[in-house]
Structure formats: structure tokens, C-alpha cells
Short mmCIF file of C-alpha atoms in Angstrom, two decimals:
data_model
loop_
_atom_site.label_atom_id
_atom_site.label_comp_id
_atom_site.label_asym_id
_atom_site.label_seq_id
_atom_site.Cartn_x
_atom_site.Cartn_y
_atom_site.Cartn_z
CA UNK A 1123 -6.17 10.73 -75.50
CA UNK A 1124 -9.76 8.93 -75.24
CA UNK A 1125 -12.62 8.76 -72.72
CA UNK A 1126 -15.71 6.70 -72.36
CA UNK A 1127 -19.55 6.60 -72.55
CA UNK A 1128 -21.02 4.10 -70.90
CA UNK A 1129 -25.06 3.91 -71.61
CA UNK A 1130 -27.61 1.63 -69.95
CA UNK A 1131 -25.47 -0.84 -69.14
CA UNK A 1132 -26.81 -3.95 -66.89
CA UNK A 1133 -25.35 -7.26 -65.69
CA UNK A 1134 -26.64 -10.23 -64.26
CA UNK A 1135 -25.73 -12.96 -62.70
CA UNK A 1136 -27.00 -16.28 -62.32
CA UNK A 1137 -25.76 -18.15 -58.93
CA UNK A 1138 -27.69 -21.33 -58.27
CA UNK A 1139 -30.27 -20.60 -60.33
CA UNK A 1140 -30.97 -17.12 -59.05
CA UNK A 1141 -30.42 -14.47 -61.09
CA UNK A 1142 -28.66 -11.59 -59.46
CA UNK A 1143 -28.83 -8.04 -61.10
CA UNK A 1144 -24.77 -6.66 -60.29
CA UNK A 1145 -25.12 -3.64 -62.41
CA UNK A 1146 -28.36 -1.72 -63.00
CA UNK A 1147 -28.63 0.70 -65.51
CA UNK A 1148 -25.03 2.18 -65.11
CA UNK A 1149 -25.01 5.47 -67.20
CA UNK A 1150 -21.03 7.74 -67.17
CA UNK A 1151 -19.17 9.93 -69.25
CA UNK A 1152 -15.47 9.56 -68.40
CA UNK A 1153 -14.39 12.91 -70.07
CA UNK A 1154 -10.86 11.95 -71.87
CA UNK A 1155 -7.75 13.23 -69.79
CA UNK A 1156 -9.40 12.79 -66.66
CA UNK A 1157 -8.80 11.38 -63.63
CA UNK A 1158 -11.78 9.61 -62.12
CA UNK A 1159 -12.45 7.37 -58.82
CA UNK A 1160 -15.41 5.00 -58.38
CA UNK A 1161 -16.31 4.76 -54.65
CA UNK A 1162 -18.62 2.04 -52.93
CA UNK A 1163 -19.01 -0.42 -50.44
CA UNK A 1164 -17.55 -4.10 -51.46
CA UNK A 1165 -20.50 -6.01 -53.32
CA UNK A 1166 -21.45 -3.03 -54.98
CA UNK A 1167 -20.44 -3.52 -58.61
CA UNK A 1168 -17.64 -1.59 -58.86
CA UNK A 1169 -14.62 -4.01 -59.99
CA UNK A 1170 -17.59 -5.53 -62.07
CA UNK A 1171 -18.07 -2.54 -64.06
CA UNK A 1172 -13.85 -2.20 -64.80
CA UNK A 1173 -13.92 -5.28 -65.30
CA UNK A 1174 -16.95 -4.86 -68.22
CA UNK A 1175 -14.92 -2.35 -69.49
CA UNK A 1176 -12.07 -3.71 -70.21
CA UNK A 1177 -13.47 -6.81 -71.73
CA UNK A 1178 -12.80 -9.49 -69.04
CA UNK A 1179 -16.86 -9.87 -68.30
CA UNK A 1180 -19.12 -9.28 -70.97
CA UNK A 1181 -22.32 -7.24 -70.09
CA UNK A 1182 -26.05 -8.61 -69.91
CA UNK A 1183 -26.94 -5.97 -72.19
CA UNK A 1184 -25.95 -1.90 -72.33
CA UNK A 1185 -23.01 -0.62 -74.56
CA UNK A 1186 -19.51 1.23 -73.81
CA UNK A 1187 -18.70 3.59 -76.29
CA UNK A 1188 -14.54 4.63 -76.48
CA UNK A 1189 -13.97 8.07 -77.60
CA UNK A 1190 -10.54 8.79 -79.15
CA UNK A 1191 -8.86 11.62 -81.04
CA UNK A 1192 -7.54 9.25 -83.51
CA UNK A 1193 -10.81 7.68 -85.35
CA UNK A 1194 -8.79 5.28 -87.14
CA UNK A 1195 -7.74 3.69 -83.80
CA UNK A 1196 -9.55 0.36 -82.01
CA UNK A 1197 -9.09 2.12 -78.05
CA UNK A 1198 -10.58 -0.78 -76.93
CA UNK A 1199 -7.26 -2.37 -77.15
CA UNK A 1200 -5.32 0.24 -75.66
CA UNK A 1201 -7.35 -0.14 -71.91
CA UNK A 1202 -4.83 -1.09 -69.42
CA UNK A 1203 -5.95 -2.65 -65.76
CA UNK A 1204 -3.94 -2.58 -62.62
CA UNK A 1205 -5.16 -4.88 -60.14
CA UNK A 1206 -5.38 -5.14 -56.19
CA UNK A 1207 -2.79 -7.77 -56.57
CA UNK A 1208 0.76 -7.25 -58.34
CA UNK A 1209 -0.02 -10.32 -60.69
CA UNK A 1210 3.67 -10.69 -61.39
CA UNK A 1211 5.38 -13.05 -62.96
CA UNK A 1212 7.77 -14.53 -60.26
CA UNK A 1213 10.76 -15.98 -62.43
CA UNK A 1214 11.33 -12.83 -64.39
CA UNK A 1215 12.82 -9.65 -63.21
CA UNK A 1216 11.73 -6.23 -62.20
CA UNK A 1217 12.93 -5.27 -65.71
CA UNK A 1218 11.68 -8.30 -67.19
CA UNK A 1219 7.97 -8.47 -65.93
CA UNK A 1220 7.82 -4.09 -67.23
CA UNK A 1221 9.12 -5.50 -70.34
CA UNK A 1222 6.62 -8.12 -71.27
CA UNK A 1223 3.75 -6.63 -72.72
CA UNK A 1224 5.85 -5.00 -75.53
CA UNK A 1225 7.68 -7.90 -76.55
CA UNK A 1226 5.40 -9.05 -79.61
CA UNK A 1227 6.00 -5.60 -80.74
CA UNK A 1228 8.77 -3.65 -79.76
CA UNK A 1229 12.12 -4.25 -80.80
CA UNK A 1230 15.15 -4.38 -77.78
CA UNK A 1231 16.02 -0.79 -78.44
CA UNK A 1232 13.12 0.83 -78.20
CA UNK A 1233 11.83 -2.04 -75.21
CA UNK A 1234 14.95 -0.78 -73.37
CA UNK A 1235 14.33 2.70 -73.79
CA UNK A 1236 10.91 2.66 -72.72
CA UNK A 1237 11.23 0.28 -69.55
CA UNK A 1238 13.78 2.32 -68.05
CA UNK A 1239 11.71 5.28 -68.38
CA UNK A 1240 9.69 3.78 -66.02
CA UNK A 1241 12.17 2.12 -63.96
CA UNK A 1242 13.39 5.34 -63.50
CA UNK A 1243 9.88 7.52 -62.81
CA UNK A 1244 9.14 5.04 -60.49
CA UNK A 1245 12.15 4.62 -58.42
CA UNK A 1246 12.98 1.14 -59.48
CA UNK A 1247 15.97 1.26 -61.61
CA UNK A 1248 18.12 0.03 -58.51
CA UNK A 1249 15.87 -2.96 -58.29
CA UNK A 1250 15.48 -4.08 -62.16
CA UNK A 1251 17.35 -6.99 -61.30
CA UNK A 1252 15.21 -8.41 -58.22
CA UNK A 1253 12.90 -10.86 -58.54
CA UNK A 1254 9.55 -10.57 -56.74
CA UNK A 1255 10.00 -12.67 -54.09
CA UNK A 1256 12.69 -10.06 -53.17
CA UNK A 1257 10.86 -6.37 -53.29
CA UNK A 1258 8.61 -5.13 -50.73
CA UNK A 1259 4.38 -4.99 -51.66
CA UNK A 1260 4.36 -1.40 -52.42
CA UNK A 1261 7.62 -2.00 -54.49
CA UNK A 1262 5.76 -5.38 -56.61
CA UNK A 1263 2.69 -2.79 -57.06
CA UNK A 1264 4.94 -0.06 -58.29
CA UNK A 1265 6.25 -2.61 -60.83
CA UNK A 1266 2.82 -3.87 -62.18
CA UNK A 1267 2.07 0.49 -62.45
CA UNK A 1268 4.85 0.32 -64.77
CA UNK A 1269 4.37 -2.94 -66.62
CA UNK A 1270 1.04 -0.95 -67.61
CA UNK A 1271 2.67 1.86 -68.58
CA UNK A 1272 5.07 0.39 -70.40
CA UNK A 1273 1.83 -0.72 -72.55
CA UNK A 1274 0.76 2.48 -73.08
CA UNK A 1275 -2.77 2.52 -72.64
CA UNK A 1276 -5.01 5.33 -73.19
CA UNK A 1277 -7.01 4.54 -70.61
CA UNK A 1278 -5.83 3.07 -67.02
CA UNK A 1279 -8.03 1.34 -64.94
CA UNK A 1280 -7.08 0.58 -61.18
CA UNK A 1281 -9.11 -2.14 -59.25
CA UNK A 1282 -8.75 -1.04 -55.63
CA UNK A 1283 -4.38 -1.56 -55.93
CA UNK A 1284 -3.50 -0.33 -52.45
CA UNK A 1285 -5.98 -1.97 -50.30
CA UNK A 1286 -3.50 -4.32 -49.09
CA UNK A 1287 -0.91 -1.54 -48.53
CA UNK A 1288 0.39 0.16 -45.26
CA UNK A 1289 -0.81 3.53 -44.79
CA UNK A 1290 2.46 5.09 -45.28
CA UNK A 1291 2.90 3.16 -49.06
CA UNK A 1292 -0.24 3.69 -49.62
CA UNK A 1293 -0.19 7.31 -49.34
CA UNK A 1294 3.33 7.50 -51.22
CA UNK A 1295 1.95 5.60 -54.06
CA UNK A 1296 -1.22 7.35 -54.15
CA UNK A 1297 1.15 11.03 -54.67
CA UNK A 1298 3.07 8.64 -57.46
CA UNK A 1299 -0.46 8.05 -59.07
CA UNK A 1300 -1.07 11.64 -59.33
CA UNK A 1301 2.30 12.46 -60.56
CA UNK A 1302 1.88 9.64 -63.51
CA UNK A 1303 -1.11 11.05 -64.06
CA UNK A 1304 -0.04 14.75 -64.28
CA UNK A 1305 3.02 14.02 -66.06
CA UNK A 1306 1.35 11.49 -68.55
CA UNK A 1307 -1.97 12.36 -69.34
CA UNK A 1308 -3.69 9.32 -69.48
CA UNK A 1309 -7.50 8.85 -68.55
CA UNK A 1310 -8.02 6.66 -65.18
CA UNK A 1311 -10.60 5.39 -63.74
CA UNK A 1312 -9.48 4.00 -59.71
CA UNK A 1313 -12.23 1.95 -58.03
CA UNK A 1314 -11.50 1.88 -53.77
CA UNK A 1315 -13.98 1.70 -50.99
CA UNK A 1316 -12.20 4.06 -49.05
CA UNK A 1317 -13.80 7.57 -49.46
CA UNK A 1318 -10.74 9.63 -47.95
CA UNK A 1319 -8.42 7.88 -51.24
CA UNK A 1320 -11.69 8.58 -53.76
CA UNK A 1321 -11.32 12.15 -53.03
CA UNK A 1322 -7.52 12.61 -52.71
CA UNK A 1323 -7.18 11.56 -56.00
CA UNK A 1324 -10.29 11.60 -58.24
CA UNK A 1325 -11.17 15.50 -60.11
CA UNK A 1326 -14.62 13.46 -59.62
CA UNK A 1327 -16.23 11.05 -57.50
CA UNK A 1328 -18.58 8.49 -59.07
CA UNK A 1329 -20.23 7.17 -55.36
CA UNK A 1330 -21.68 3.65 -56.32
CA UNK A 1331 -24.47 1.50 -54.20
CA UNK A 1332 -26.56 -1.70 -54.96
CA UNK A 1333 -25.49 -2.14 -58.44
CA UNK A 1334 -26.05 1.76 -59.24
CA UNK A 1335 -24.85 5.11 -59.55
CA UNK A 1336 -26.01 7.30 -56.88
CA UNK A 1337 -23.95 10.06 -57.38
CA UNK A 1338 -21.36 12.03 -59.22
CA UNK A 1339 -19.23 14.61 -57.16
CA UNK A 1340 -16.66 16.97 -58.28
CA UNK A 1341 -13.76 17.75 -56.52
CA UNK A 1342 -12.55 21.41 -56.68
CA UNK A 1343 -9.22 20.80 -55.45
CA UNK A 1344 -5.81 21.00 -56.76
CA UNK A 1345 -3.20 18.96 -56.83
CA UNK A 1346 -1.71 17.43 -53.81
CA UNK A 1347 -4.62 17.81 -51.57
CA UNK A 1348 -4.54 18.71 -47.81
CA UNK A 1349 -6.91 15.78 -45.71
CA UNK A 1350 -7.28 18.35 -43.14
CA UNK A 1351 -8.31 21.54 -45.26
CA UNK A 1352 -12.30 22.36 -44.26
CA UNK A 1353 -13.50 21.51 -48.24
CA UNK A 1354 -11.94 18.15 -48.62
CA UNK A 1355 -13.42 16.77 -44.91
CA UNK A 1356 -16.93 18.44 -46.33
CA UNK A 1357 -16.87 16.23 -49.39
CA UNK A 1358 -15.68 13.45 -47.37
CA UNK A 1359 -19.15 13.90 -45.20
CA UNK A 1360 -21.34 14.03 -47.97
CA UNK A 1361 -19.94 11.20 -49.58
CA UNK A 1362 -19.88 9.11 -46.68
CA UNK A 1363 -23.58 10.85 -45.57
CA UNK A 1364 -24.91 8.90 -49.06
CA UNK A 1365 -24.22 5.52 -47.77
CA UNK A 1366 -25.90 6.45 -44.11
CA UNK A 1367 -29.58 7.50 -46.18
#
């Protein structure tokens, strides 16, 4: 497993020859095993900070640390990212867009083996031979969930990847999140602007405003979480009480 450490971290911006400061002084320990969510308005820095750490935007200055059990290993390369968007590859398959990341390095027996693992966790297996133009959104996000497991990351970052979802979806994939997670054990980190989703699925809640971290919440809850239970609608006041100061 692995976490993270990220330490004085800034980014700027320059946008017609203003400088803008996105992230300002960012400081987080993502404990490893742990299922985190990042909460803030849109603007805030959020997807700028997943997208620091998983080397798509380089920082202005600040450093991310990776903490692994296995010392030997470069964990930077096992981050995967799940976006708000499916990003799949329309003229392959179901099976075939799951399958692509371990081409280069997988042989077909164990690349068969491990995408219909998937296929099958994530009800998909009677849809591995539809193309994307043919499965529903919440079906196209299911299958970019498993193209990313199929790389087996350590770490799993998710850049808001319901907000385009119905509520229904959205709540059935959110319970298939937390069964990945229990099941799998990976670290994630899920950035969303919606405070109700931060807490249903985050064991913490990193609250983010104006390029900073306000807060860090823990969430006392188990596993599948009740909306209407009297603790969770507390938290969901003082969360949403941070953004109203």
C-alpha cells in the first residue's frame, strides 16, 4: 500500500500576464489505505492539486513525498486518475478499453484474467463486447473505474467522476466506490463539490477554499452511511457552515 505527504506546496499561474496563486501553501498527509475526499467550491484548486499529484501539472514550488511499503518501488508510477469524463477510447470495446493499460506488459493470459475480474466486480461482463457509443454514462464511467484498476495503482485519484451522473447512478456508483475500496485496499483521494458525496464516502474530509486548506474533518461513520442519521447531517452543517464564514 502507499500514502502521501504533501509539504508547502504552491502553484501559480500566469494568465495574461497576471500571475494567479491556485494553490497556497497546501500541507496533507494521506495516511496509506485510506479513503479520502477533497471538498470545495469550483475554482478552488482542487482538480489542480490531483492533477500536481499525479504529474500532469508540475508545481511552482513545494514537494509530494510517496510513502510505500516496498522502498525499492518508484509509487509515483503506480498513481492512477479517474476523471469527470469516461475518456474512452470509442473504437475499442468494453473489454478492450479495461485492457489497454496492461498491454506493454502483461501477457493475454494474465490480461484476460485480470480484465474479467473487473468486468465481473463491476457488472460489466455482459457488456465487454459494446462499444461506447452503446453503454449508458454511468456504465462508460464504470468502465474507465476498471480500466484503472486493471492498472493497479496504489493510489486512485478521482476528479469529481459523477458530477455528470443522475442521482440514482450516482448514488449506485458511489456504494461501488466503497465496495472497491473495501474489497481492494487501495488509497483514494475523490475531489467533488458536493459536501453530502464528500462525507458519504471520505473516512476524512479535506474542505478546500481560495487555493487552501481550511479544514480537515473526520468522519466517524461506518460503512454504508445513512444521509438521514443525526451525525452525518451535523458534519454536513459544519462543512457547509465553513464556506458561509
Amino acid at each position: 500500500m502507499a500514502g502521501l505527504i504533501v509539504k508547502n506546496l504552491y502553484k501559480n499561474f500566469n494568465i495574461n500576464n497576471k500571475e494567479i496563486l491556485a494553490l497556497n501553501n497546501i500541507n496533507l498527509y494521506i495516511e496509506d489505505g485510506s479513503f479520502v475526499t477533497i471538498v470545495g467550491k469550483s475554482g478552488c484548486g482542487k482538480t489542480t492539486l490531483l492533477r500536481i499529484i499525479c504529474s500532469l501539472e508540475k508545481q511552482t514550488c513545494g514537494e509530494i513525498e510517496f510513502t510505500s511499503d516496498n522502498k525499492e518501488e518508484d509509487i509515483s508510477r503506480r498513481v492512477g486518475i479517474v476523471f469527470q469524463e469516461p475518456r474512452l477510447m470509442p473504437w475499442l470495446t468494453v473489454e478492450q478499453n479495461m485492457a489497454f493499460p496492461l498491454l506493454k506488459n502483461k501477457n493475454k493470459e494474465e490480461t484476460y484474467y485480470i480484465v474479467h475480474k473487473y468486468l465481473e466486480m463491476l457488472g460489466l461482463e455482459s457488456f465487454k463486447d459494446a462499444y461506447p457509443s452503446q453503454i449508458s454514462g454511468g456504465m462508460a464511467q464504470r468502465v474507465s473505474l476498471g480500466r484503472t484498476l486493471c492498472y493497479d495503482p496504489e493510489i486512485i485519484l478521482m476528479d469529481e467522476p459523477l458530477g455528470a451522473l443522475d442521482a440514482f447512478n450516482r448514488r449506485k456508483l458511489q456504494n461501488e466506490f466503497i465496495n472497491i475500496f473495501i474489497e481492494n485496499k487501495k488509497t483514494v483521494i475523490f475531489v467533488t463539490h458536493d459536501v453530502e458525496e464528500a462525507i458519504y464516502l471520505g473516512q476524512k474530509v479535506v474542505v478546500m477554499d481560495d487555493g487552501k486548506v481550511s479544514s480537515e474533518i473526520s468522519v466517524p461513520l461506518e460503512y454504508y452511511r445513512d444521509t438521514t442519521d443525526l451525525r452525518f447531517l451535523k458534519l454536513r452543517e459544519d462543512i457547509l457552515h465553513l464556506f458561509l464564514k
